CSV table of C-alpha atoms in Angstrom, one decimal:
chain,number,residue,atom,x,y,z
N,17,UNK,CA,4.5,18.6,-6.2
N,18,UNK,CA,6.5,18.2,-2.8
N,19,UNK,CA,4.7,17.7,0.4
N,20,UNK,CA,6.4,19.3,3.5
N,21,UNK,CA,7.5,17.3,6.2
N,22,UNK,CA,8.5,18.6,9.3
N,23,UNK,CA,11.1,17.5,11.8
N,24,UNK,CA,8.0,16.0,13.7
N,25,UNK,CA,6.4,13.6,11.0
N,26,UNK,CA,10.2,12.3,11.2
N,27,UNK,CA,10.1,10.8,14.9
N,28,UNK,CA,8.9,7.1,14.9
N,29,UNK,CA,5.1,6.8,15.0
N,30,UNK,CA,4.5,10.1,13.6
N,31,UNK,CA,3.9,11.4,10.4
N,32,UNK,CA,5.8,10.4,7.6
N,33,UNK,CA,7.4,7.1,9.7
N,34,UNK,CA,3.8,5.9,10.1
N,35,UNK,CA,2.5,5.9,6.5
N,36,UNK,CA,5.6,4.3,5.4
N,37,UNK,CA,4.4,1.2,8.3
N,38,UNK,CA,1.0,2.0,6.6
N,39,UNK,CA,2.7,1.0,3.3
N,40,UNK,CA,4.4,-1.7,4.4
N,41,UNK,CA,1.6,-3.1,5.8
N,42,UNK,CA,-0.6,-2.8,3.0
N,43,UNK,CA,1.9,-3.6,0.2
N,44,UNK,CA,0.1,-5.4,-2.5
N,45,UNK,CA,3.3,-6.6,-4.1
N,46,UNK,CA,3.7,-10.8,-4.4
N,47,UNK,CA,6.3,-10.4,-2.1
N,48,UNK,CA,6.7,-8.4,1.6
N,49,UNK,CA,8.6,-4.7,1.0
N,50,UNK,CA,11.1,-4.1,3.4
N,51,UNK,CA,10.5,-1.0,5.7
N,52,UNK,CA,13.4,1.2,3.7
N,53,UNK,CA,12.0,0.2,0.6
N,54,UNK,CA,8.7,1.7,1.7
N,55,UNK,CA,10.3,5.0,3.4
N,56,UNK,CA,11.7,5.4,-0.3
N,57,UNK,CA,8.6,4.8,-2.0
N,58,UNK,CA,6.9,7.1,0.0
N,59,UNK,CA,9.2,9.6,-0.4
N,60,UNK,CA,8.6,9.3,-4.2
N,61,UNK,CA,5.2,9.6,-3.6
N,62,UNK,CA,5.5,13.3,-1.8
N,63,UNK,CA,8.1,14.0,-4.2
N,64,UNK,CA,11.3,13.6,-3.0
N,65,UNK,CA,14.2,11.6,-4.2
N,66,UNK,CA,14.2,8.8,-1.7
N,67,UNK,CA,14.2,8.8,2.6
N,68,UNK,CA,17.3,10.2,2.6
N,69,UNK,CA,16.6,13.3,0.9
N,70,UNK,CA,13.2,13.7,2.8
N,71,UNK,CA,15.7,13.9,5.9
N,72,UNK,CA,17.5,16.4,4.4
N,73,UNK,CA,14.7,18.6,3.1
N,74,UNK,CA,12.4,18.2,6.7
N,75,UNK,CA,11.5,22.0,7.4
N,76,UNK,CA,10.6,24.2,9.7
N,77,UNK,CA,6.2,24.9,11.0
N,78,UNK,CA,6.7,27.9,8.5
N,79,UNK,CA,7.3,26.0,5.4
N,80,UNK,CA,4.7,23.9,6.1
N,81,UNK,CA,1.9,26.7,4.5
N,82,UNK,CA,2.7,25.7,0.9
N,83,UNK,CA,2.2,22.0,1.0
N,84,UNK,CA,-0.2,20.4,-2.0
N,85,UNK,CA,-3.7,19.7,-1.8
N,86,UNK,CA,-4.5,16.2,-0.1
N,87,UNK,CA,-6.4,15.2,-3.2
N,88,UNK,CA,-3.6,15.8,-5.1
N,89,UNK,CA,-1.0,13.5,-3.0
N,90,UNK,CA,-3.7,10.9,-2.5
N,91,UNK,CA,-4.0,10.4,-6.3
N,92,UNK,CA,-0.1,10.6,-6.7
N,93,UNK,CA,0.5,7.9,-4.0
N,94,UNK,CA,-2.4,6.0,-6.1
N,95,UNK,CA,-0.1,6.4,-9.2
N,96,UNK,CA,2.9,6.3,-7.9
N,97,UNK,CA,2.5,2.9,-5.4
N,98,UNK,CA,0.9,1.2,-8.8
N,99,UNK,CA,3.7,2.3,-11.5
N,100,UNK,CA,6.0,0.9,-8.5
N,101,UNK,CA,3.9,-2.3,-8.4
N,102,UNK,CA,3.8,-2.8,-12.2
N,103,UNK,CA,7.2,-1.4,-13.3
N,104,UNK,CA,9.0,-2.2,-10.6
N,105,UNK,CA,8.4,-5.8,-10.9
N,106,UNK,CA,6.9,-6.4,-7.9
N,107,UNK,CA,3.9,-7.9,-9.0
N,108,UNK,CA,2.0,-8.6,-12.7
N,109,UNK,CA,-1.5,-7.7,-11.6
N,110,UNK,CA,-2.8,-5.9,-9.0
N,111,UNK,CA,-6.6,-4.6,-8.4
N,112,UNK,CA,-6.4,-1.0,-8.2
N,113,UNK,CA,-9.7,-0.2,-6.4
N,114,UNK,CA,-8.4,-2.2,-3.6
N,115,UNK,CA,-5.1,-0.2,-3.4
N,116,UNK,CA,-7.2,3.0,-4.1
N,117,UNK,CA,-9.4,2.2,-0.9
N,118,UNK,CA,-5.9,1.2,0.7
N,119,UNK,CA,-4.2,4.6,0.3
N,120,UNK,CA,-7.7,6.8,1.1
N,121,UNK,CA,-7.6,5.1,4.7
N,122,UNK,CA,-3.6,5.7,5.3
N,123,UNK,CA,-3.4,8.1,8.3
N,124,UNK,CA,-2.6,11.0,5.8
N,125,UNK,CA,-4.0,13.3,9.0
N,126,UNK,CA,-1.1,12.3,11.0
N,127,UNK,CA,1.2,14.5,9.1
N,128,UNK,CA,1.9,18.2,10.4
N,129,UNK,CA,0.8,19.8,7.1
N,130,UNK,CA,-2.6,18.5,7.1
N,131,UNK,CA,-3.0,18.3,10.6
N,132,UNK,CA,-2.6,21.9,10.7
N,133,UNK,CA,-5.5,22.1,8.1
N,134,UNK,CA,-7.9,19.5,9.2
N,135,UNK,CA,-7.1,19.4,13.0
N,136,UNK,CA,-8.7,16.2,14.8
N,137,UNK,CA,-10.8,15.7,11.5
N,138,UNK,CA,-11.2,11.6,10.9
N,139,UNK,CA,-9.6,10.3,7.7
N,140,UNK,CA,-12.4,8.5,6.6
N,141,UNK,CA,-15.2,11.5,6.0
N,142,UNK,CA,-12.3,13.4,4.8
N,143,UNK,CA,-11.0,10.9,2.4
N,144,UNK,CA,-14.9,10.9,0.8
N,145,UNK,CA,-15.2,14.4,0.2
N,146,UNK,CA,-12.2,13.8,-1.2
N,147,UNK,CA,-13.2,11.3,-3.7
N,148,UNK,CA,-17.1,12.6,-4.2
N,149,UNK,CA,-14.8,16.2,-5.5
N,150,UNK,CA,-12.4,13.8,-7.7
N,151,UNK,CA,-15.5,12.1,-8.9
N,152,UNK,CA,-17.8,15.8,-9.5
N,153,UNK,CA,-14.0,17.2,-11.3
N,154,UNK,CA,-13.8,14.0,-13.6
N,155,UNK,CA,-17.7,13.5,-14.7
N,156,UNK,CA,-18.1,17.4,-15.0
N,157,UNK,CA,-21.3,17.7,-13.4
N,158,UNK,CA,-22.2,17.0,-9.7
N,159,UNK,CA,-22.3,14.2,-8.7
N,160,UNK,CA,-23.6,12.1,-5.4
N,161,UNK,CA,-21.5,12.0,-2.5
N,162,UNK,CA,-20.8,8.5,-1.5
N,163,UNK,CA,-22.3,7.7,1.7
N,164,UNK,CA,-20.8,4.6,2.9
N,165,UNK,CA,-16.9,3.9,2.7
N,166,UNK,CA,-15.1,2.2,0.0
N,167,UNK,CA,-15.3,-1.5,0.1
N,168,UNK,CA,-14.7,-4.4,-2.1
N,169,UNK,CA,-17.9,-5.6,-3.4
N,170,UNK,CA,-18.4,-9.4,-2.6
N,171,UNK,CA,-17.6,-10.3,-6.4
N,172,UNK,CA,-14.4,-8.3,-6.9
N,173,UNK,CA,-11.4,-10.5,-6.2
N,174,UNK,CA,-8.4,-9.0,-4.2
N,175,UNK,CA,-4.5,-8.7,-5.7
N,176,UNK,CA,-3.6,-11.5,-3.8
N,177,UNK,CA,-6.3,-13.6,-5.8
N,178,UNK,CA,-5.7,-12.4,-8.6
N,179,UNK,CA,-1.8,-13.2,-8.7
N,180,UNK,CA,-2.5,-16.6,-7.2
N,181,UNK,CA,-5.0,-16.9,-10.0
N,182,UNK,CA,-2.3,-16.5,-12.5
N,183,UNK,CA,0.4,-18.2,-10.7
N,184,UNK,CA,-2.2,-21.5,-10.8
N,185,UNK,CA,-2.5,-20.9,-14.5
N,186,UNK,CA,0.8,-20.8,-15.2
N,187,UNK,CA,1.4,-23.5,-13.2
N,188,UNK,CA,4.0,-22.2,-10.8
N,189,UNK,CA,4.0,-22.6,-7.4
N,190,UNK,CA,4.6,-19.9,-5.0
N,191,UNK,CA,8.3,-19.9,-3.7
N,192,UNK,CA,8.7,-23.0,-1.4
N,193,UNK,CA,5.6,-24.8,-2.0
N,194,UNK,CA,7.2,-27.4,-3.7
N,195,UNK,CA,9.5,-28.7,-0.9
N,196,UNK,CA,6.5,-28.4,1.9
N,197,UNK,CA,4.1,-30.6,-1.0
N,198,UNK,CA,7.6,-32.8,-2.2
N,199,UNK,CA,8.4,-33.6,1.4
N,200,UNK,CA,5.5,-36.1,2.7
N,201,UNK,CA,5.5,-37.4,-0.5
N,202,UNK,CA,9.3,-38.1,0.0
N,203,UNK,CA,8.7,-39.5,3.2
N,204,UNK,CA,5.8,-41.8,1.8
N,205,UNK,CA,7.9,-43.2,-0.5
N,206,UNK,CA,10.9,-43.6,1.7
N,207,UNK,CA,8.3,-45.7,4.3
N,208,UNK,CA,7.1,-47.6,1.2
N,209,UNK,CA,10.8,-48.8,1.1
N,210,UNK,CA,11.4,-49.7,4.0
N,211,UNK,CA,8.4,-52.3,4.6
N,212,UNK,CA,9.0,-54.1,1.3
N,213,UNK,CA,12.6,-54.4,2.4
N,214,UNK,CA,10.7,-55.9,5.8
N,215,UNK,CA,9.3,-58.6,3.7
């Protein structure tokens, strides 16, 4: 699967360029991705090498007609974004329903493929037919179209409490906790000092 991307999605705050800031922004890793890092992902995601090769392979309005149902690149951005988190390192846990309901709102729309498809449709009614087909495809019967969007449901914790969760029961701090918590304590004991040398 490739997904065609035309000179257009390449210009900043178009297209491809604003799913990548999408991604970035978004990015459920324990630590921040770099924009690069997320053009690359992405790219992996539409199925290109990296951002490099998407920039070499941008095409023409023409080839734009055999581009991949959006279902199917929303699922393989799913998979792909999560093998990346897992794999890659990036993080040990992650809740995939929030990165699900993450990706589904990403302004896939802004891209000249499916904007060609779905004109000035709005990504959220799209992205739950979308889901309610996945859904009907994977139970194999029909099933109900969900009528509100995809939220978190008050008990289900979010990949950031999760990994703090498991940092706290490892015990490790996150990376420079301990000198913000070590410093007053320095300085505490550095003030003890100096009033027992004052008497």
């Amino acid at each position: 699967m490739r997904v065609p991307i035309s000179h257009q999605d390449l210009i900043a705050g178009n297209g491809f360029k604003r799913l990548a800031r999408s991604l970035q922004r978004d990015w459920l890793g324990e630590e921040p991705i770099a924009l690069s890092s997320a053009q690359d992902l992405l790219a992996r995601c539409f199925g290109y090498q990296d951002y490099h090769h998407v920039g070499k392979s941008a095409g023409s309005p023409e080839e734009l007609q055999n581009a991949p149902p959006l279902g199917t690149v929303l699922s393989s951005t799913v998979m792909t974004v999560a093998s990346e988190l897992l794999s890659g390192g990036r993080c040990g846990v992650y809740n995939h329903g929030e990165l699900m309901k993450l990706v589904y709102e990403w302004p896939f729309l802004d891209l000249s493929v499916y904007r060609e498809r779905y004109g000035h449709a709005d990504m959220a009614s799209i992205s739950r037919k979308i889901l309610a087909e996945q859904i009907t495809n994977f139970m194999g019967s029909e099933a109900p179209q969900p009528e509100r969007e995809l939220k978190l449901a008050d008990w289900e914790l979010t990949s950031r409490q999760l990994q703090q969760g498991i940092r706290e029961a490892a015990g490790i701090q996150p990376a420079g906790s301990e000198e913000k918590t070590d410093a007053p304590r320095r300085r505490r004991s550095r003030d003890k000092k100096i009033l027992r040398s004052d008497t």
